[in-house]
Amino acid sequence: MAKNILMKLDRITKNYTMGEITIEALKETSLEIVEGELLVILGPSGSGKSTLLNIMGGMDLPTRGLVLYGKQNLSEAGDEQLTRYRRTDVGFVFQFYNLIPDLTARENVELAASLVDNPLPVEEVLREVGLENRMNHFPSQLSGGEQQRVSIARAVVKQPRLLLCDEPTGALDYVTGKMILGLLAKINRERGSTVVIVTHNTAIGGMADRVVRMRSGKIIEITENRSPVSPERIEW
Ligand code: ADP
Ligand code: MG
């Protein structure tokens, strides 16, 4: 089967300058994201994983290098183009959920749905993540795992081509974390979204189609998984 490249990152460098100090968070890093794949990016804390993910998601721009998404060159894009890209093409899932506290689960998802032209039905998505009985709860009334499910629903309702997840299980217990990974794998398989998961937990690599390993701002290895395992069978 021919593989379509959804995004191409070409020799990305990202420098953060604070006073006299410059930190090279990414050093000439290149990566192609294949449409429909489940990609896991592994590396220790500080290796540049979040920086890379934020650049993929149009939340940050590289200091040097190209970010190509179809015909769009995101590394040269203005604010308006980047905002449109983030809004319509990308779903984000964060470690600490980032829900709006004074909106219910349903309202958090409705707000995201209102930003795009062809959202999925809000209640259908909330059911899909198992929250049919929690729709009218506020985030503070939900467990961590439930809040993460709301945040996945909020991302998925937009039908994003790219679902970017930064340490999505980092704040969850073992069983809940595996449930969330199962949900992300299901969305990848059944909805066809390309899913990128960033984590320091090497076990999670087992569920990926491809695993990218980072160290000190560089990709040191990319491996293909011929038979990814289901998240229920991963142990850490
Ligand atoms: P990871 O997600 O793998 O833990 P990050 O991408 O967050 O790594 O960070 C990579 C490096 O860049 C670290 O040294 C970090 O301190 C630095 N860094 C990340 N974001 C910023 C920022 N906004 N300002 C300054 N330094 C940053
Ligand atoms: Mg990080």
PDB file of C-alpha atoms and ligand atoms in Angstrom:
ATOM      1  CA  MET A   1       0.000   0.000   0.000  1.00  0.00           C
ATOM      2  CA  ALA A   2       1.370   3.426  -0.936  1.00  0.00           C
ATOM      3  CA  LYS A   3       2.103   5.646   2.017  1.00  0.00           C
ATOM      4  CA  ASN A   4       1.028   9.241   1.947  1.00  0.00           C
ATOM      5  CA  ILE A   5       3.169  11.701   3.837  1.00  0.00           C
ATOM      6  CA  LEU A   6       0.947  13.927   5.958  1.00  0.00           C
ATOM      7  CA  MET A   7       3.697  16.166   7.273  1.00  0.00           C
ATOM      8  CA  LYS A   8       7.359  16.608   6.566  1.00  0.00           C
ATOM      9  CA  LEU A   9       9.694  18.197   9.090  1.00  0.00           C
ATOM     10  CA  ASP A  10      12.964  19.032   7.402  1.00  0.00           C
ATOM     11  CA  ARG A  11      16.075  19.890   9.446  1.00  0.00           C
ATOM     12  CA  ILE A  12      14.200  21.612  12.243  1.00  0.00           C
ATOM     13  CA  THR A  13      16.245  23.615  14.723  1.00  0.00           C
ATOM     14  CA  LYS A  14      14.594  25.304  17.686  1.00  0.00           C
ATOM     15  CA  ASN A  15      16.519  27.663  19.933  1.00  0.00           C
ATOM     16  CA  TYR A  16      15.202  29.230  23.111  1.00  0.00           C
ATOM     17  CA  THR A  17      17.143  32.281  24.206  1.00  0.00           C
ATOM     18  CA  MET A  18      16.924  33.514  27.754  1.00  0.00           C
ATOM     19  CA  GLY A  19      19.227  36.419  28.473  1.00  0.00           C
ATOM     20  CA  GLU A  20      22.729  35.299  27.549  1.00  0.00           C
ATOM     21  CA  ILE A  21      21.852  31.629  27.350  1.00  0.00           C
ATOM     22  CA  THR A  22      20.597  29.844  24.257  1.00  0.00           C
ATOM     23  CA  ILE A  23      19.147  26.359  24.578  1.00  0.00           C
ATOM     24  CA  GLU A  24      19.045  24.252  21.430  1.00  0.00           C
ATOM     25  CA  ALA A  25      15.855  22.291  22.060  1.00  0.00           C
ATOM     26  CA  LEU A  26      15.933  20.721  18.574  1.00  0.00           C
ATOM     27  CA  LYS A  27      19.030  20.254  16.427  1.00  0.00           C
ATOM     28  CA  GLU A  28      18.481  19.760  12.679  1.00  0.00           C
ATOM     29  CA  THR A  29      15.770  17.191  13.279  1.00  0.00           C
ATOM     30  CA  SER A  30      13.964  15.613  10.316  1.00  0.00           C
ATOM     31  CA  LEU A  31      10.868  13.400  10.341  1.00  0.00           C
ATOM     32  CA  GLU A  32       8.063  12.429   7.999  1.00  0.00           C
ATOM     33  CA  ILE A  33       4.641  11.624   9.441  1.00  0.00           C
ATOM     34  CA  VAL A  34       2.742   8.999   7.480  1.00  0.00           C
ATOM     35  CA  GLU A  35      -0.982   9.535   7.010  1.00  0.00           C
ATOM     36  CA  GLY A  36      -2.979   7.191   9.249  1.00  0.00           C
ATOM     37  CA  GLU A  37      -0.075   5.955  11.367  1.00  0.00           C
ATOM     38  CA  LEU A  38       0.170   5.747  15.141  1.00  0.00           C
ATOM     39  CA  LEU A  39       3.541   7.280  15.930  1.00  0.00           C
ATOM     40  CA  VAL A  40       5.073   7.200  19.407  1.00  0.00           C
ATOM     41  CA  ILE A  41       7.895   9.614  20.244  1.00  0.00           C
ATOM     42  CA  LEU A  42      10.043   8.450  23.170  1.00  0.00           C
ATOM     43  CA  GLY A  43      12.783  10.206  25.056  1.00  0.00           C
ATOM     44  CA  PRO A  44      13.854  11.365  28.489  1.00  0.00           C
ATOM     45  CA  SER A  45      12.662  14.611  29.997  1.00  0.00           C
ATOM     46  CA  GLY A  46      14.208  17.597  28.229  1.00  0.00           C
ATOM     47  CA  SER A  47      15.025  15.725  25.008  1.00  0.00           C
ATOM     48  CA  GLY A  48      12.809  17.979  22.881  1.00  0.00           C
ATOM     49  CA  LYS A  49       9.652  15.883  22.520  1.00  0.00           C
ATOM     50  CA  SER A  50       7.157  18.600  23.440  1.00  0.00           C
ATOM     51  CA  THR A  51       9.005  21.162  21.362  1.00  0.00           C
ATOM     52  CA  LEU A  52       8.745  18.873  18.338  1.00  0.00           C
ATOM     53  CA  LEU A  53       5.041  18.180  18.979  1.00  0.00           C
ATOM     54  CA  ASN A  54       4.267  21.881  19.402  1.00  0.00           C
ATOM     55  CA  ILE A  55       5.921  22.619  16.070  1.00  0.00           C
ATOM     56  CA  MET A  56       3.880  19.843  14.405  1.00  0.00           C
ATOM     57  CA  GLY A  57       0.746  21.415  15.857  1.00  0.00           C
ATOM     58  CA  GLY A  58       1.482  24.953  14.737  1.00  0.00           C
ATOM     59  CA  MET A  59       1.751  26.127  18.342  1.00  0.00           C
ATOM     60  CA  ASP A  60       5.367  27.077  17.861  1.00  0.00           C
ATOM     61  CA  LEU A  61       7.616  27.886  14.911  1.00  0.00           C
ATOM     62  CA  PRO A  62      11.088  26.484  14.305  1.00  0.00           C
ATOM     63  CA  THR A  63      14.109  28.795  14.408  1.00  0.00           C
ATOM     64  CA  ARG A  64      15.305  27.136  11.197  1.00  0.00           C
ATOM     65  CA  GLY A  65      13.993  24.381   8.964  1.00  0.00           C
ATOM     66  CA  LEU A  66      10.827  23.533   7.080  1.00  0.00           C
ATOM     67  CA  VAL A  67       7.440  22.271   8.237  1.00  0.00           C
ATOM     68  CA  LEU A  68       5.472  21.082   5.219  1.00  0.00           C
ATOM     69  CA  TYR A  69       1.826  20.056   5.531  1.00  0.00           C
ATOM     70  CA  GLY A  70       0.431  19.221   2.124  1.00  0.00           C
ATOM     71  CA  LYS A  71       0.957  22.349   0.086  1.00  0.00           C
ATOM     72  CA  GLN A  72       1.267  24.534   3.167  1.00  0.00           C
ATOM     73  CA  ASN A  73       4.662  25.638   4.418  1.00  0.00           C
ATOM     74  CA  LEU A  74       3.806  26.108   8.097  1.00  0.00           C
ATOM     75  CA  SER A  75       7.297  27.347   8.970  1.00  0.00           C
ATOM     76  CA  GLU A  76       6.572  30.463   6.893  1.00  0.00           C
ATOM     77  CA  ALA A  77       2.913  30.794   7.847  1.00  0.00           C
ATOM     78  CA  GLY A  78       1.440  33.903   9.430  1.00  0.00           C
ATOM     79  CA  ASP A  79      -0.713  33.929  12.551  1.00  0.00           C
ATOM     80  CA  GLU A  80      -3.980  33.654  10.650  1.00  0.00           C
ATOM     81  CA  GLN A  81      -2.916  30.607   8.646  1.00  0.00           C
ATOM     82  CA  LEU A  82      -1.488  28.917  11.744  1.00  0.00           C
ATOM     83  CA  THR A  83      -4.655  29.575  13.721  1.00  0.00           C
ATOM     84  CA  ARG A  84      -6.770  28.069  10.952  1.00  0.00           C
ATOM     85  CA  TYR A  85      -4.483  25.044  10.781  1.00  0.00           C
ATOM     86  CA  ARG A  86      -4.620  24.463  14.561  1.00  0.00           C
ATOM     87  CA  ARG A  87      -8.360  24.936  14.615  1.00  0.00           C
ATOM     88  CA  THR A  88      -9.381  22.690  11.738  1.00  0.00           C
ATOM     89  CA  ASP A  89      -6.634  20.137  11.202  1.00  0.00           C
ATOM     90  CA  VAL A  90      -5.194  19.413  14.638  1.00  0.00           C
ATOM     91  CA  GLY A  91      -6.570  17.972  17.856  1.00  0.00           C
ATOM     92  CA  PHE A  92      -4.497  18.280  21.038  1.00  0.00           C
ATOM     93  CA  VAL A  93      -4.501  16.106  24.137  1.00  0.00           C
ATOM     94  CA  PHE A  94      -2.363  17.318  27.046  1.00  0.00           C
ATOM     95  CA  GLN A  95      -1.070  15.717  30.234  1.00  0.00           C
ATOM     96  CA  PHE A  96      -3.236  17.936  32.444  1.00  0.00           C
ATOM     97  CA  TYR A  97      -6.315  17.973  30.170  1.00  0.00           C
ATOM     98  CA  ASN A  98      -6.595  21.805  29.836  1.00  0.00           C
ATOM     99  CA  LEU A  99     -10.391  21.790  30.036  1.00  0.00           C
ATOM    100  CA  ILE A 100     -12.311  24.986  30.671  1.00  0.00           C
ATOM    101  CA  PRO A 101     -13.327  24.642  34.342  1.00  0.00           C
ATOM    102  CA  ASP A 102     -16.618  26.512  34.248  1.00  0.00           C
ATOM    103  CA  LEU A 103     -17.965  24.606  31.244  1.00  0.00           C
ATOM    104  CA  THR A 104     -19.478  21.127  31.551  1.00  0.00           C
ATOM    105  CA  ALA A 105     -18.061  18.146  29.675  1.00  0.00           C
ATOM    106  CA  ARG A 106     -20.660  18.648  26.964  1.00  0.00           C
ATOM    107  CA  GLU A 107     -19.993  22.392  26.731  1.00  0.00           C
ATOM    108  CA  ASN A 108     -16.230  21.875  26.495  1.00  0.00           C
ATOM    109  CA  VAL A 109     -16.808  19.597  23.496  1.00  0.00           C
ATOM    110  CA  GLU A 110     -19.479  21.877  21.979  1.00  0.00           C
ATOM    111  CA  LEU A 111     -17.090  24.804  22.076  1.00  0.00           C
ATOM    112  CA  ALA A 112     -14.533  22.871  20.029  1.00  0.00           C
ATOM    113  CA  ALA A 113     -17.254  21.687  17.639  1.00  0.00           C
ATOM    114  CA  SER A 114     -18.336  25.272  17.051  1.00  0.00           C
ATOM    115  CA  LEU A 115     -14.903  26.133  15.624  1.00  0.00           C
ATOM    116  CA  VAL A 116     -15.095  23.833  12.601  1.00  0.00           C
ATOM    117  CA  ASP A 117     -17.363  23.354   9.575  1.00  0.00           C
ATOM    118  CA  ASN A 118     -18.062  19.641   9.868  1.00  0.00           C
ATOM    119  CA  PRO A 119     -17.948  18.540  13.496  1.00  0.00           C
ATOM    120  CA  LEU A 120     -19.171  15.133  14.586  1.00  0.00           C
ATOM    121  CA  PRO A 121     -22.338  15.128  16.745  1.00  0.00           C
ATOM    122  CA  VAL A 122     -21.190  16.113  20.259  1.00  0.00           C
ATOM    123  CA  GLU A 123     -23.211  13.474  22.116  1.00  0.00           C
ATOM    124  CA  GLU A 124     -22.075  10.713  19.799  1.00  0.00           C
ATOM    125  CA  VAL A 125     -18.442  11.526  20.557  1.00  0.00           C
ATOM    126  CA  LEU A 126     -19.067  11.731  24.299  1.00  0.00           C
ATOM    127  CA  ARG A 127     -20.712   8.306  24.119  1.00  0.00           C
ATOM    128  CA  GLU A 128     -17.765   6.976  22.130  1.00  0.00           C
ATOM    129  CA  VAL A 129     -15.389   7.908  24.959  1.00  0.00           C
ATOM    130  CA  GLY A 130     -17.740   6.401  27.542  1.00  0.00           C
ATOM    131  CA  LEU A 131     -19.039   9.618  29.088  1.00  0.00           C
ATOM    132  CA  GLU A 132     -22.730   9.310  28.264  1.00  0.00           C
ATOM    133  CA  ASN A 133     -23.548   9.594  31.979  1.00  0.00           C
ATOM    134  CA  ARG A 134     -21.150  12.437  32.725  1.00  0.00           C
ATOM    135  CA  MET A 135     -22.023  14.989  30.045  1.00  0.00           C
ATOM    136  CA  ASN A 136     -23.380  17.580  32.443  1.00  0.00           C
ATOM    137  CA  HIS A 137     -20.562  17.356  34.965  1.00  0.00           C
ATOM    138  CA  PHE A 138     -17.949  20.056  35.368  1.00  0.00           C
ATOM    139  CA  PRO A 139     -14.259  19.083  35.165  1.00  0.00           C
ATOM    140  CA  SER A 140     -13.862  19.377  38.951  1.00  0.00           C
ATOM    141  CA  GLN A 141     -16.576  16.735  39.339  1.00  0.00           C
ATOM    142  CA  LEU A 142     -14.736  14.256  37.119  1.00  0.00           C
ATOM    143  CA  SER A 143     -11.822  11.898  37.789  1.00  0.00           C
ATOM    144  CA  GLY A 144      -8.521  12.386  35.943  1.00  0.00           C
ATOM    145  CA  GLY A 145      -9.359   9.604  33.509  1.00  0.00           C
ATOM    146  CA  GLU A 146     -12.788  11.093  32.824  1.00  0.00           C
ATOM    147  CA  GLN A 147     -11.297  14.533  32.272  1.00  0.00           C
ATOM    148  CA  GLN A 148      -8.841  13.048  29.817  1.00  0.00           C
ATOM    149  CA  ARG A 149     -11.734  11.390  27.998  1.00  0.00           C
ATOM    150  CA  VAL A 150     -13.450  14.779  27.721  1.00  0.00           C
ATOM    151  CA  SER A 151     -10.267  16.232  26.286  1.00  0.00           C
ATOM    152  CA  ILE A 152     -10.076  13.392  23.738  1.00  0.00           C
ATOM    153  CA  ALA A 153     -13.727  13.996  22.808  1.00  0.00           C
ATOM    154  CA  ARG A 154     -12.966  17.703  22.438  1.00  0.00           C
ATOM    155  CA  ALA A 155     -10.153  16.877  20.015  1.00  0.00           C
ATOM    156  CA  VAL A 156     -12.002  14.141  18.085  1.00  0.00           C
ATOM    157  CA  VAL A 157     -15.241  16.103  17.570  1.00  0.00           C
ATOM    158  CA  LYS A 158     -13.373  18.306  15.071  1.00  0.00           C
ATOM    159  CA  GLN A 159     -12.426  15.259  12.960  1.00  0.00           C
ATOM    160  CA  PRO A 160      -8.784  16.339  12.970  1.00  0.00           C
ATOM    161  CA  ARG A 161      -6.409  14.747  10.493  1.00  0.00           C
ATOM    162  CA  LEU A 162      -3.703  14.912  13.126  1.00  0.00           C
ATOM    163  CA  LEU A 163      -4.225  14.070  16.803  1.00  0.00           C
ATOM    164  CA  LEU A 164      -1.262  15.191  18.921  1.00  0.00           C
ATOM    165  CA  CYS A 165      -0.941  13.868  22.473  1.00  0.00           C
ATOM    166  CA  ASP A 166       1.681  15.124  24.929  1.00  0.00           C
ATOM    167  CA  GLU A 167       2.174  12.650  27.812  1.00  0.00           C
ATOM    168  CA  PRO A 168      -1.551  11.775  27.713  1.00  0.00           C
ATOM    169  CA  THR A 169      -1.199   9.225  30.526  1.00  0.00           C
ATOM    170  CA  GLY A 170       1.369  11.172  32.557  1.00  0.00           C
ATOM    171  CA  ALA A 171      -1.066  12.137  35.313  1.00  0.00           C
ATOM    172  CA  LEU A 172      -3.103   8.919  35.365  1.00  0.00           C
ATOM    173  CA  ASP A 173      -2.859   5.653  37.269  1.00  0.00           C
ATOM    174  CA  TYR A 174      -1.852   2.454  35.468  1.00  0.00           C
ATOM    175  CA  VAL A 175      -5.301   1.062  34.649  1.00  0.00           C
ATOM    176  CA  THR A 176      -6.754   4.425  33.620  1.00  0.00           C
ATOM    177  CA  GLY A 177      -3.668   5.181  31.527  1.00  0.00           C
ATOM    178  CA  LYS A 178      -4.088   1.953  29.605  1.00  0.00           C
ATOM    179  CA  MET A 179      -7.759   2.727  29.023  1.00  0.00           C
ATOM    180  CA  ILE A 180      -6.820   6.116  27.553  1.00  0.00           C
ATOM    181  CA  LEU A 181      -4.201   4.504  25.304  1.00  0.00           C
ATOM    182  CA  GLY A 182      -6.838   2.014  24.159  1.00  0.00           C
ATOM    183  CA  LEU A 183      -9.105   4.902  23.243  1.00  0.00           C
ATOM    184  CA  LEU A 184      -6.368   6.640  21.256  1.00  0.00           C
ATOM    185  CA  ALA A 185      -5.592   3.411  19.370  1.00  0.00           C
ATOM    186  CA  LYS A 186      -9.286   2.952  18.596  1.00  0.00           C
ATOM    187  CA  ILE A 187      -9.583   6.485  17.229  1.00  0.00           C
ATOM    188  CA  ASN A 188      -6.528   5.846  15.058  1.00  0.00           C
ATOM    189  CA  ARG A 189      -7.954   2.595  13.665  1.00  0.00           C
ATOM    190  CA  GLU A 190     -11.630   3.446  13.380  1.00  0.00           C
ATOM    191  CA  ARG A 191     -11.559   7.128  12.510  1.00  0.00           C
ATOM    192  CA  GLY A 192      -8.340   7.052  10.535  1.00  0.00           C
ATOM    193  CA  SER A 193      -6.796  10.031  12.334  1.00  0.00           C
ATOM    194  CA  THR A 194      -3.037  10.122  12.347  1.00  0.00           C
ATOM    195  CA  VAL A 195      -2.051   9.923  16.025  1.00  0.00           C
ATOM    196  CA  VAL A 196       1.235  11.094  17.549  1.00  0.00           C
ATOM    197  CA  ILE A 197       1.887  10.254  21.208  1.00  0.00           C
ATOM    198  CA  VAL A 198       4.813  11.800  23.066  1.00  0.00           C
ATOM    199  CA  THR A 199       5.912   9.985  26.226  1.00  0.00           C
ATOM    200  CA  HIS A 200       8.899   9.131  28.399  1.00  0.00           C
ATOM    201  CA  ASN A 201       7.317   5.693  29.020  1.00  0.00           C
ATOM    202  CA  THR A 202       9.155   3.288  26.694  1.00  0.00           C
ATOM    203  CA  ALA A 203       6.529   0.539  27.126  1.00  0.00           C
ATOM    204  CA  ILE A 204       4.041   2.644  25.176  1.00  0.00           C
ATOM    205  CA  GLY A 205       6.236   2.202  22.093  1.00  0.00           C
ATOM    206  CA  GLY A 206       4.810  -1.316  21.804  1.00  0.00           C
ATOM    207  CA  MET A 207       1.461  -0.054  20.512  1.00  0.00           C
ATOM    208  CA  ALA A 208       2.964   2.140  17.771  1.00  0.00           C
ATOM    209  CA  ASP A 209       3.297   1.564  14.045  1.00  0.00           C
ATOM    210  CA  ARG A 210       6.592   3.448  14.318  1.00  0.00           C
ATOM    211  CA  VAL A 211       8.673   4.530  17.281  1.00  0.00           C
ATOM    212  CA  VAL A 212      10.881   7.625  17.225  1.00  0.00           C
ATOM    213  CA  ARG A 213      13.558   7.908  19.917  1.00  0.00           C
ATOM    214  CA  MET A 214      14.930  11.292  20.878  1.00  0.00           C
ATOM    215  CA  ARG A 215      17.910  12.370  22.910  1.00  0.00           C
ATOM    216  CA  SER A 216      19.266  15.892  23.469  1.00  0.00           C
ATOM    217  CA  GLY A 217      17.214  17.521  20.730  1.00  0.00           C
ATOM    218  CA  LYS A 218      17.906  14.873  18.121  1.00  0.00           C
ATOM    219  CA  ILE A 219      16.145  11.848  16.707  1.00  0.00           C
ATOM    220  CA  ILE A 220      18.528   8.976  17.346  1.00  0.00           C
ATOM    221  CA  GLU A 221      16.443   6.099  16.025  1.00  0.00           C
ATOM    222  CA  ILE A 222      13.233   5.366  14.106  1.00  0.00           C
ATOM    223  CA  THR A 223      11.913   1.811  14.219  1.00  0.00           C
ATOM    224  CA  GLU A 224       8.963   0.213  12.496  1.00  0.00           C
ATOM    225  CA  ASN A 225       6.738  -2.140  14.489  1.00  0.00           C
ATOM    226  CA  ARG A 226       5.510  -4.926  12.254  1.00  0.00           C
ATOM    227  CA  SER A 227       3.004  -6.123  14.798  1.00  0.00           C
ATOM    228  CA  PRO A 228       1.970  -3.410  17.231  1.00  0.00           C
ATOM    229  CA  VAL A 229       0.317  -4.818  20.359  1.00  0.00           C
ATOM    230  CA  SER A 230      -2.964  -3.639  21.770  1.00  0.00           C
ATOM    231  CA  PRO A 231      -2.572  -1.268  24.738  1.00  0.00           C
ATOM    232  CA  GLU A 232      -4.218  -3.790  27.094  1.00  0.00           C
ATOM    233  CA  ARG A 233      -1.198  -6.023  26.588  1.00  0.00           C
ATOM    234  CA  ILE A 234       1.402  -3.358  27.365  1.00  0.00           C
ATOM    235  CA  GLU A 235       2.924  -3.455  30.825  1.00  0.00           C
ATOM    236  CA  TRP A 236       5.101  -1.021  32.713  1.00  0.00           C
TER     237      TRP A 236
HETATM  238  P1  ADP B   1      10.599  17.149  26.663  1.00  0.00           P
HETATM  239  O1  ADP B   1       9.183  17.379  26.238  1.00  0.00           O
HETATM  240  O2  ADP B   1      11.265  16.025  25.944  1.00  0.00           O
HETATM  241  O3  ADP B   1      10.728  17.004  28.141  1.00  0.00           O
HETATM  242  P2  ADP B   1      10.990  19.907  25.849  1.00  0.00           P
HETATM  243  O4  ADP B   1      10.721  19.934  24.390  1.00  0.00           O
HETATM  244  O5  ADP B   1       9.937  20.405  26.749  1.00  0.00           O
HETATM  245  O6  ADP B   1      11.459  18.442  26.262  1.00  0.00           O
HETATM  246  O7  ADP B   1      12.302  20.768  26.158  1.00  0.00           O
HETATM  247  C1  ADP B   1      13.525  20.640  25.441  1.00  0.00           C
HETATM  248  C2  ADP B   1      14.516  21.655  25.988  1.00  0.00           C
HETATM  249  O8  ADP B   1      14.078  22.964  25.652  1.00  0.00           O
HETATM  250  C3  ADP B   1      14.675  21.614  27.500  1.00  0.00           C
HETATM  251  O9  ADP B   1      16.023  21.896  27.797  1.00  0.00           O
HETATM  252  C4  ADP B   1      13.760  22.718  27.950  1.00  0.00           C
HETATM  253  O10 ADP B   1      14.183  23.250  29.181  1.00  0.00           O
HETATM  254  C5  ADP B   1      13.877  23.732  26.828  1.00  0.00           C
HETATM  255  N1  ADP B   1      12.646  24.520  26.642  1.00  0.00           N
HETATM  256  C6  ADP B   1      11.439  24.031  26.269  1.00  0.00           C
HETATM  257  N2  ADP B   1      10.526  25.028  26.160  1.00  0.00           N
HETATM  258  C7  ADP B   1      11.172  26.164  26.502  1.00  0.00           C
HETATM  259  C8  ADP B   1      10.788  27.536  26.566  1.00  0.00           C
HETATM  260  N3  ADP B   1       9.540  27.941  26.275  1.00  0.00           N
HETATM  261  N4  ADP B   1      11.729  28.431  26.952  1.00  0.00           N
HETATM  262  C9  ADP B   1      12.979  28.040  27.217  1.00  0.00           C
HETATM  263  N5  ADP B   1      13.420  26.772  27.160  1.00  0.00           N
HETATM  264  C10 ADP B   1      12.528  25.847  26.802  1.00  0.00           C
HETATM  265 MG    MG B   2       7.449  17.433  27.358  1.00  0.00          MG
END
